[in-house]
PDB file of C-alpha atoms in Angstrom:
ATOM      1  CA  GLN A   1      36.927 -64.895  35.463  1.00  0.00           C
ATOM      2  CA  LYS A   2      34.646 -62.845  33.801  1.00  0.00           C
ATOM      3  CA  GLU A   3      31.363 -64.247  33.613  1.00  0.00           C
ATOM      4  CA  VAL A   4      31.428 -63.991  29.197  1.00  0.00           C
ATOM      5  CA  GLU A   5      34.274 -64.571  27.894  1.00  0.00           C
ATOM      6  CA  GLN A   6      35.110 -64.061  24.179  1.00  0.00           C
ATOM      7  CA  ASN A   7      38.406 -64.701  22.263  1.00  0.00           C
ATOM      8  CA  SER A   8      39.279 -61.281  21.389  1.00  0.00           C
ATOM      9  CA  GLY A   9      40.690 -61.810  17.791  1.00  0.00           C
ATOM     10  CA  PRO A  10      41.031 -60.320  15.724  1.00  0.00           C
ATOM     11  CA  LEU A  11      39.753 -63.193  13.435  1.00  0.00           C
ATOM     12  CA  SER A  12      40.234 -62.921   9.611  1.00  0.00           C
ATOM     13  CA  VAL A  13      38.409 -65.446   7.300  1.00  0.00           C
ATOM     14  CA  PRO A  14      38.465 -65.195   3.349  1.00  0.00           C
ATOM     15  CA  GLU A  15      35.309 -64.298   1.570  1.00  0.00           C
ATOM     16  CA  GLY A  16      32.815 -67.036   1.001  1.00  0.00           C
ATOM     17  CA  ALA A  17      34.684 -69.460   3.845  1.00  0.00           C
ATOM     18  CA  ILE A  18      32.684 -69.972   7.754  1.00  0.00           C
ATOM     19  CA  ALA A  19      33.625 -67.475  10.662  1.00  0.00           C
ATOM     20  CA  SER A  20      33.551 -69.158  13.521  1.00  0.00           C
ATOM     21  CA  LEU A  21      33.134 -67.399  17.213  1.00  0.00           C
ATOM     22  CA  ASN A  22      33.084 -68.598  20.258  1.00  0.00           C
ATOM     23  CA  CYS A  23      31.589 -67.389  23.892  1.00  0.00           C
ATOM     24  CA  THR A  24      31.726 -69.042  27.281  1.00  0.00           C
ATOM     25  CA  TYR A  25      29.976 -68.228  30.461  1.00  0.00           C
ATOM     26  CA  SER A  26      30.597 -68.785  34.092  1.00  0.00           C
ATOM     27  CA  ASP A  27      27.272 -68.641  35.442  1.00  0.00           C
ATOM     28  CA  ARG A  28      25.329 -72.271  35.029  1.00  0.00           C
ATOM     29  CA  GLY A  29      22.108 -70.619  35.661  1.00  0.00           C
ATOM     30  CA  SER A  30      21.960 -68.438  32.708  1.00  0.00           C
ATOM     31  CA  GLN A  31      19.066 -69.048  30.507  1.00  0.00           C
ATOM     32  CA  SER A  32      19.206 -66.546  27.318  1.00  0.00           C
ATOM     33  CA  PHE A  33      21.897 -65.829  24.990  1.00  0.00           C
ATOM     34  CA  PHE A  34      22.260 -62.932  22.274  1.00  0.00           C
ATOM     35  CA  TRP A  35      24.897 -62.016  19.798  1.00  0.00           C
ATOM     36  CA  TYR A  36      25.227 -58.506  18.612  1.00  0.00           C
ATOM     37  CA  ARG A  37      27.169 -56.638  16.064  1.00  0.00           C
ATOM     38  CA  GLN A  38      28.885 -53.676  15.811  1.00  0.00           C
ATOM     39  CA  TYR A  39      30.173 -51.876  13.003  1.00  0.00           C
ATOM     40  CA  SER A  40      33.107 -49.561  13.813  1.00  0.00           C
ATOM     41  CA  GLY A  41      32.186 -46.414  15.144  1.00  0.00           C
ATOM     42  CA  LYS A  42      28.578 -47.385  15.380  1.00  0.00           C
ATOM     43  CA  SER A  43      26.205 -49.037  17.915  1.00  0.00           C
ATOM     44  CA  PRO A  44      25.291 -52.373  18.546  1.00  0.00           C
ATOM     45  CA  GLU A  45      22.472 -54.421  16.757  1.00  0.00           C
ATOM     46  CA  LEU A  46      20.883 -57.708  17.356  1.00  0.00           C
ATOM     47  CA  ILE A  47      21.667 -60.594  14.974  1.00  0.00           C
ATOM     48  CA  MET A  48      20.405 -63.533  16.633  1.00  0.00           C
ATOM     49  CA  PHE A  49      19.216 -64.937  20.214  1.00  0.00           C
ATOM     50  CA  ILE A  50      18.897 -68.474  21.675  1.00  0.00           C
ATOM     51  CA  TYR A  51      17.547 -70.141  24.303  1.00  0.00           C
ATOM     52  CA  SER A  52      17.558 -73.828  23.958  1.00  0.00           C
ATOM     53  CA  ASN A  53      20.383 -76.227  23.502  1.00  0.00           C
ATOM     54  CA  GLY A  54      21.303 -76.805  19.774  1.00  0.00           C
ATOM     55  CA  ASP A  55      21.482 -74.904  16.799  1.00  0.00           C
ATOM     56  CA  LYS A  56      19.483 -72.172  15.372  1.00  0.00           C
ATOM     57  CA  GLU A  57      19.514 -70.641  11.969  1.00  0.00           C
ATOM     58  CA  ASP A  58      18.484 -67.597  10.462  1.00  0.00           C
ATOM     59  CA  GLY A  59      19.830 -67.303   6.878  1.00  0.00           C
ATOM     60  CA  ARG A  60      23.349 -67.476   6.782  1.00  0.00           C
ATOM     61  CA  PHE A  61      23.664 -67.179  10.582  1.00  0.00           C
ATOM     62  CA  THR A  62      23.631 -70.021  13.035  1.00  0.00           C
ATOM     63  CA  ALA A  63      23.816 -70.023  16.899  1.00  0.00           C
ATOM     64  CA  GLN A  64      25.040 -73.033  18.652  1.00  0.00           C
ATOM     65  CA  LEU A  65      23.910 -73.650  22.041  1.00  0.00           C
ATOM     66  CA  ASN A  66      25.608 -75.968  24.817  1.00  0.00           C
ATOM     67  CA  LYS A  67      24.847 -75.394  28.175  1.00  0.00           C
ATOM     68  CA  ALA A  68      26.364 -78.391  29.446  1.00  0.00           C
ATOM     69  CA  SER A  69      29.569 -76.713  28.209  1.00  0.00           C
ATOM     70  CA  GLN A  70      28.299 -73.499  28.902  1.00  0.00           C
ATOM     71  CA  TYR A  71      29.219 -71.907  25.749  1.00  0.00           C
ATOM     72  CA  VAL A  72      27.793 -70.334  22.904  1.00  0.00           C
ATOM     73  CA  SER A  73      28.986 -70.171  19.136  1.00  0.00           C
ATOM     74  CA  LEU A  74      27.980 -67.939  15.830  1.00  0.00           C
ATOM     75  CA  LEU A  75      28.607 -69.439  12.845  1.00  0.00           C
ATOM     76  CA  ILE A  76      28.596 -66.884   9.925  1.00  0.00           C
ATOM     77  CA  ARG A  77      28.331 -69.163   6.445  1.00  0.00           C
ATOM     78  CA  ASP A  78      29.272 -67.364   3.295  1.00  0.00           C
ATOM     79  CA  SER A  79      31.189 -64.542   4.939  1.00  0.00           C
ATOM     80  CA  GLN A  80      30.588 -61.685   3.016  1.00  0.00           C
ATOM     81  CA  PRO A  81      33.153 -58.392   3.561  1.00  0.00           C
ATOM     82  CA  SER A  82      30.038 -56.601   4.948  1.00  0.00           C
ATOM     83  CA  ASP A  83      30.107 -59.259   7.696  1.00  0.00           C
ATOM     84  CA  SER A  84      33.599 -57.424   9.102  1.00  0.00           C
ATOM     85  CA  ALA A  85      32.861 -56.062  12.677  1.00  0.00           C
ATOM     86  CA  THR A  86      32.978 -56.841  16.211  1.00  0.00           C
ATOM     87  CA  TYR A  87      30.486 -59.692  17.197  1.00  0.00           C
ATOM     88  CA  LEU A  88      29.195 -59.289  20.892  1.00  0.00           C
ATOM     89  CA  CYS A  89      28.166 -62.191  22.884  1.00  0.00           C
ATOM     90  CA  ALA A  90      25.743 -61.403  25.791  1.00  0.00           C
ATOM     91  CA  ALA A  91      24.264 -63.386  28.472  1.00  0.00           C
ATOM     92  CA  ARG A  92      20.883 -62.991  30.711  1.00  0.00           C
ATOM     93  CA  LEU A  93      22.614 -64.544  33.660  1.00  0.00           C
ATOM     94  CA  SER A  94      20.489 -66.348  36.411  1.00  0.00           C
ATOM     95  CA  GLY A  95      18.600 -63.217  38.753  1.00  0.00           C
ATOM     96  CA  SER A  96      18.988 -61.113  36.111  1.00  0.00           C
ATOM     97  CA  ALA A  97      15.646 -59.540  35.218  1.00  0.00           C
ATOM     98  CA  ARG A  98      16.137 -57.753  32.006  1.00  0.00           C
ATOM     99  CA  GLN A  99      20.115 -56.900  31.763  1.00  0.00           C
ATOM    100  CA  LEU A 100      22.156 -58.690  29.628  1.00  0.00           C
ATOM    101  CA  THR A 101      25.924 -59.210  30.597  1.00  0.00           C
ATOM    102  CA  PHE A 102      28.607 -58.548  27.569  1.00  0.00           C
ATOM    103  CA  GLY A 103      31.600 -60.207  26.324  1.00  0.00           C
ATOM    104  CA  SER A 104      34.405 -57.732  25.053  1.00  0.00           C
ATOM    105  CA  GLY A 105      33.873 -58.819  21.531  1.00  0.00           C
ATOM    106  CA  THR A 106      35.442 -60.673  18.855  1.00  0.00           C
ATOM    107  CA  GLN A 107      36.998 -58.386  15.804  1.00  0.00           C
ATOM    108  CA  LEU A 108      35.910 -60.154  12.541  1.00  0.00           C
ATOM    109  CA  THR A 109      37.559 -59.507   9.116  1.00  0.00           C
ATOM    110  CA  VAL A 110      36.227 -60.650   5.937  1.00  0.00           C
ATOM    111  CA  LEU A 111      38.678 -60.788   3.386  1.00  0.00           C
ATOM    112  CA  PRO A 112      37.798 -60.071  -0.441  1.00  0.00           C
TER     113      PRO A 112
ATOM    114  CA  ASP B   1      10.222 -44.583  14.076  1.00  0.00           C
ATOM    115  CA  ALA B   2      13.508 -42.213  14.401  1.00  0.00           C
ATOM    116  CA  GLY B   3      14.973 -44.990  16.869  1.00  0.00           C
ATOM    117  CA  VAL B   4      16.717 -44.144  20.080  1.00  0.00           C
ATOM    118  CA  ILE B   5      18.039 -40.402  19.740  1.00  0.00           C
ATOM    119  CA  GLN B   6      21.292 -39.630  21.814  1.00  0.00           C
ATOM    120  CA  SER B   7      22.920 -36.201  22.699  1.00  0.00           C
ATOM    121  CA  PRO B   8      25.217 -34.634  22.130  1.00  0.00           C
ATOM    122  CA  ARG B   9      27.229 -37.268  19.765  1.00  0.00           C
ATOM    123  CA  HIS B  10      30.381 -35.827  20.878  1.00  0.00           C
ATOM    124  CA  GLU B  11      31.285 -34.044  23.967  1.00  0.00           C
ATOM    125  CA  VAL B  12      35.119 -32.715  24.959  1.00  0.00           C
ATOM    126  CA  THR B  13      35.347 -31.470  28.475  1.00  0.00           C
ATOM    127  CA  GLU B  14      37.758 -30.698  31.225  1.00  0.00           C
ATOM    128  CA  MET B  15      38.155 -32.714  34.332  1.00  0.00           C
ATOM    129  CA  GLY B  16      36.022 -31.315  37.131  1.00  0.00           C
ATOM    130  CA  GLN B  17      33.357 -29.984  34.446  1.00  0.00           C
ATOM    131  CA  GLU B  18      29.770 -31.569  34.810  1.00  0.00           C
ATOM    132  CA  VAL B  19      28.693 -33.294  32.014  1.00  0.00           C
ATOM    133  CA  THR B  20      24.910 -34.102  31.210  1.00  0.00           C
ATOM    134  CA  LEU B  21      24.123 -36.870  28.339  1.00  0.00           C
ATOM    135  CA  ARG B  22      20.619 -37.220  26.807  1.00  0.00           C
ATOM    136  CA  CYS B  23      18.511 -40.158  25.529  1.00  0.00           C
ATOM    137  CA  LYS B  24      15.094 -40.336  24.056  1.00  0.00           C
ATOM    138  CA  PRO B  25      14.014 -44.020  23.846  1.00  0.00           C
ATOM    139  CA  ILE B  26      11.615 -45.294  21.099  1.00  0.00           C
ATOM    140  CA  SER B  27       8.128 -44.182  21.456  1.00  0.00           C
ATOM    141  CA  GLY B  28       6.516 -47.383  23.669  1.00  0.00           C
ATOM    142  CA  HIS B  29       9.351 -48.760  24.996  1.00  0.00           C
ATOM    143  CA  ASP B  30       8.998 -49.791  28.855  1.00  0.00           C
ATOM    144  CA  TYR B  31      12.967 -50.181  29.462  1.00  0.00           C
ATOM    145  CA  LEU B  32      15.629 -47.944  28.966  1.00  0.00           C
ATOM    146  CA  PHE B  33      19.429 -48.836  29.500  1.00  0.00           C
ATOM    147  CA  TRP B  34      22.668 -46.610  29.979  1.00  0.00           C
ATOM    148  CA  TYR B  35      25.745 -48.617  28.628  1.00  0.00           C
ATOM    149  CA  ARG B  36      29.563 -47.711  29.062  1.00  0.00           C
ATOM    150  CA  GLN B  37      31.943 -48.764  26.379  1.00  0.00           C
ATOM    151  CA  THR B  38      35.599 -48.576  26.611  1.00  0.00           C
ATOM    152  CA  MET B  39      38.565 -51.013  24.886  1.00  0.00           C
ATOM    153  CA  MET B  40      39.518 -51.838  28.090  1.00  0.00           C
ATOM    154  CA  ARG B  41      36.766 -52.898  29.948  1.00  0.00           C
ATOM    155  CA  GLY B  42      33.954 -53.276  26.831  1.00  0.00           C
ATOM    156  CA  LEU B  43      30.336 -52.617  26.928  1.00  0.00           C
ATOM    157  CA  GLU B  44      29.216 -52.367  30.976  1.00  0.00           C
ATOM    158  CA  LEU B  45      25.560 -51.940  32.184  1.00  0.00           C
ATOM    159  CA  LEU B  46      25.243 -48.728  34.456  1.00  0.00           C
ATOM    160  CA  ILE B  47      21.436 -48.488  34.872  1.00  0.00           C
ATOM    161  CA  TYR B  48      18.242 -49.635  33.667  1.00  0.00           C
ATOM    162  CA  PHE B  49      14.623 -48.129  33.995  1.00  0.00           C
ATOM    163  CA  ASN B  50      10.951 -49.786  34.001  1.00  0.00           C
ATOM    164  CA  ASN B  51       8.651 -46.926  33.460  1.00  0.00           C
ATOM    165  CA  ASN B  52      10.604 -44.539  34.262  1.00  0.00           C
ATOM    166  CA  VAL B  53      11.906 -46.013  37.752  1.00  0.00           C
ATOM    167  CA  PRO B  54      15.108 -46.784  38.121  1.00  0.00           C
ATOM    168  CA  ILE B  55      15.735 -51.063  38.744  1.00  0.00           C
ATOM    169  CA  ASP B  56      19.251 -51.639  38.454  1.00  0.00           C
ATOM    170  CA  ASP B  57      22.067 -49.100  39.424  1.00  0.00           C
ATOM    171  CA  SER B  58      24.646 -51.658  40.402  1.00  0.00           C
ATOM    172  CA  GLY B  59      26.369 -50.667  37.896  1.00  0.00           C
ATOM    173  CA  MET B  60      26.671 -46.962  38.509  1.00  0.00           C
ATOM    174  CA  PRO B  61      30.679 -46.513  38.980  1.00  0.00           C
ATOM    175  CA  GLU B  62      30.577 -43.819  41.838  1.00  0.00           C
ATOM    176  CA  ASP B  63      28.553 -41.350  43.364  1.00  0.00           C
ATOM    177  CA  ARG B  64      29.931 -38.928  40.471  1.00  0.00           C
ATOM    178  CA  PHE B  65      27.237 -40.630  38.113  1.00  0.00           C
ATOM    179  CA  SER B  66      23.668 -39.786  38.405  1.00  0.00           C
ATOM    180  CA  ALA B  67      20.316 -41.037  35.944  1.00  0.00           C
ATOM    181  CA  LYS B  68      17.056 -39.575  35.703  1.00  0.00           C
ATOM    182  CA  MET B  69      14.081 -40.289  33.965  1.00  0.00           C
ATOM    183  CA  PRO B  70      11.479 -37.509  34.739  1.00  0.00           C
ATOM    184  CA  ASN B  71       8.708 -38.866  31.827  1.00  0.00           C
ATOM    185  CA  ALA B  72       8.396 -42.222  29.201  1.00  0.00           C
ATOM    186  CA  SER B  73      10.563 -39.905  26.274  1.00  0.00           C
ATOM    187  CA  PHE B  74      13.650 -38.798  28.222  1.00  0.00           C
ATOM    188  CA  SER B  75      16.507 -39.569  30.627  1.00  0.00           C
ATOM    189  CA  THR B  76      20.255 -38.073  31.181  1.00  0.00           C
ATOM    190  CA  LEU B  77      23.132 -39.407  32.781  1.00  0.00           C
ATOM    191  CA  LYS B  78      24.864 -36.936  34.720  1.00  0.00           C
ATOM    192  CA  ILE B  79      28.738 -36.888  35.785  1.00  0.00           C
ATOM    193  CA  GLN B  80      29.395 -34.518  38.330  1.00  0.00           C
ATOM    194  CA  PRO B  81      32.693 -33.626  38.603  1.00  0.00           C
ATOM    195  CA  SER B  82      34.226 -35.664  35.198  1.00  0.00           C
ATOM    196  CA  GLU B  83      37.054 -37.299  35.586  1.00  0.00           C
ATOM    197  CA  PRO B  84      39.626 -38.251  32.446  1.00  0.00           C
ATOM    198  CA  ARG B  85      39.067 -41.832  33.331  1.00  0.00           C
ATOM    199  CA  ASP B  86      35.238 -41.085  32.371  1.00  0.00           C
ATOM    200  CA  SER B  87      36.263 -41.396  28.673  1.00  0.00           C
ATOM    201  CA  ALA B  88      34.265 -43.861  26.861  1.00  0.00           C
ATOM    202  CA  VAL B  89      31.140 -44.046  24.773  1.00  0.00           C
ATOM    203  CA  TYR B  90      28.061 -43.598  26.612  1.00  0.00           C
ATOM    204  CA  PHE B  91      24.766 -45.597  25.015  1.00  0.00           C
ATOM    205  CA  CYS B  92      21.334 -45.528  25.482  1.00  0.00           C
ATOM    206  CA  ALA B  93      19.215 -48.282  24.910  1.00  0.00           C
ATOM    207  CA  SER B  94      15.316 -49.016  25.040  1.00  0.00           C
ATOM    208  CA  SER B  95      12.927 -52.278  24.534  1.00  0.00           C
ATOM    209  CA  THR B  96       9.791 -53.451  25.303  1.00  0.00           C
ATOM    210  CA  TRP B  97       8.675 -55.465  27.942  1.00  0.00           C
ATOM    211  CA  GLU B  98       7.547 -58.341  25.477  1.00  0.00           C
ATOM    212  CA  ASN B  99      10.838 -58.499  23.975  1.00  0.00           C
ATOM    213  CA  SER B 100      13.432 -57.105  26.280  1.00  0.00           C
ATOM    214  CA  TYR B 101      16.360 -59.302  25.403  1.00  0.00           C
ATOM    215  CA  GLU B 102      16.010 -56.977  21.780  1.00  0.00           C
ATOM    216  CA  GLN B 103      17.625 -53.836  23.106  1.00  0.00           C
ATOM    217  CA  TYR B 104      17.730 -51.049  20.315  1.00  0.00           C
ATOM    218  CA  PHE B 105      20.724 -49.012  20.722  1.00  0.00           C
ATOM    219  CA  GLY B 106      21.116 -45.133  20.327  1.00  0.00           C
ATOM    220  CA  PRO B 107      24.155 -43.834  18.054  1.00  0.00           C
ATOM    221  CA  GLY B 108      26.234 -42.978  21.497  1.00  0.00           C
ATOM    222  CA  THR B 109      27.863 -40.306  22.961  1.00  0.00           C
ATOM    223  CA  ARG B 110      31.837 -39.875  22.829  1.00  0.00           C
ATOM    224  CA  LEU B 111      32.901 -38.293  25.898  1.00  0.00           C
ATOM    225  CA  THR B 112      36.472 -37.235  26.243  1.00  0.00           C
ATOM    226  CA  VAL B 113      37.771 -35.619  29.398  1.00  0.00           C
ATOM    227  CA  THR B 114      41.092 -33.822  29.253  1.00  0.00           C
TER     228      THR B 114
END
């Protein structure tokens, strides 16, 4: 079992809809979770991080963490074609000092 | 700030040749990470440094891979001898101690070994 798992997709949503991206992790001791966005041919960039159970909102993005169920999600409201990218979920596993473990990514396409 | 700089951006080499990838982190960043990304395995951490000292190299696939950081502004990842399965995009990232989770990635080096 991979330590951080994501549905590889692809996921397609119409413009203006809510895109929901999900991630599960196997290490119950993991404390910190991150969402990176990677446009095709580009490098990953951090868009959200979450440490506590519940929701964290930043503009059109909401990260949700449920430690009991060991899942993290990212909601993108009012999706735009410019949101089309691969979204990488990452976790700082227990025992890890600074390194992150990444999921394989979910490819999102927002259709105009 | 110019961000993380990597060179070369593309490298094509023949199996058995030595390959050296270079990285200049953002000035003032304490941490430097080397990643490899492939379709099959995703984004994998190879090694990371703190204040020029290697902290964890457990992700380095085998002895053919080596990394150095002789000073705060330069790091290299060397593969010798290279093999076709080393073909991937290699990213360098850096971060500060205070915000180590916010890793700034370089543009990557696309390596093709034929």
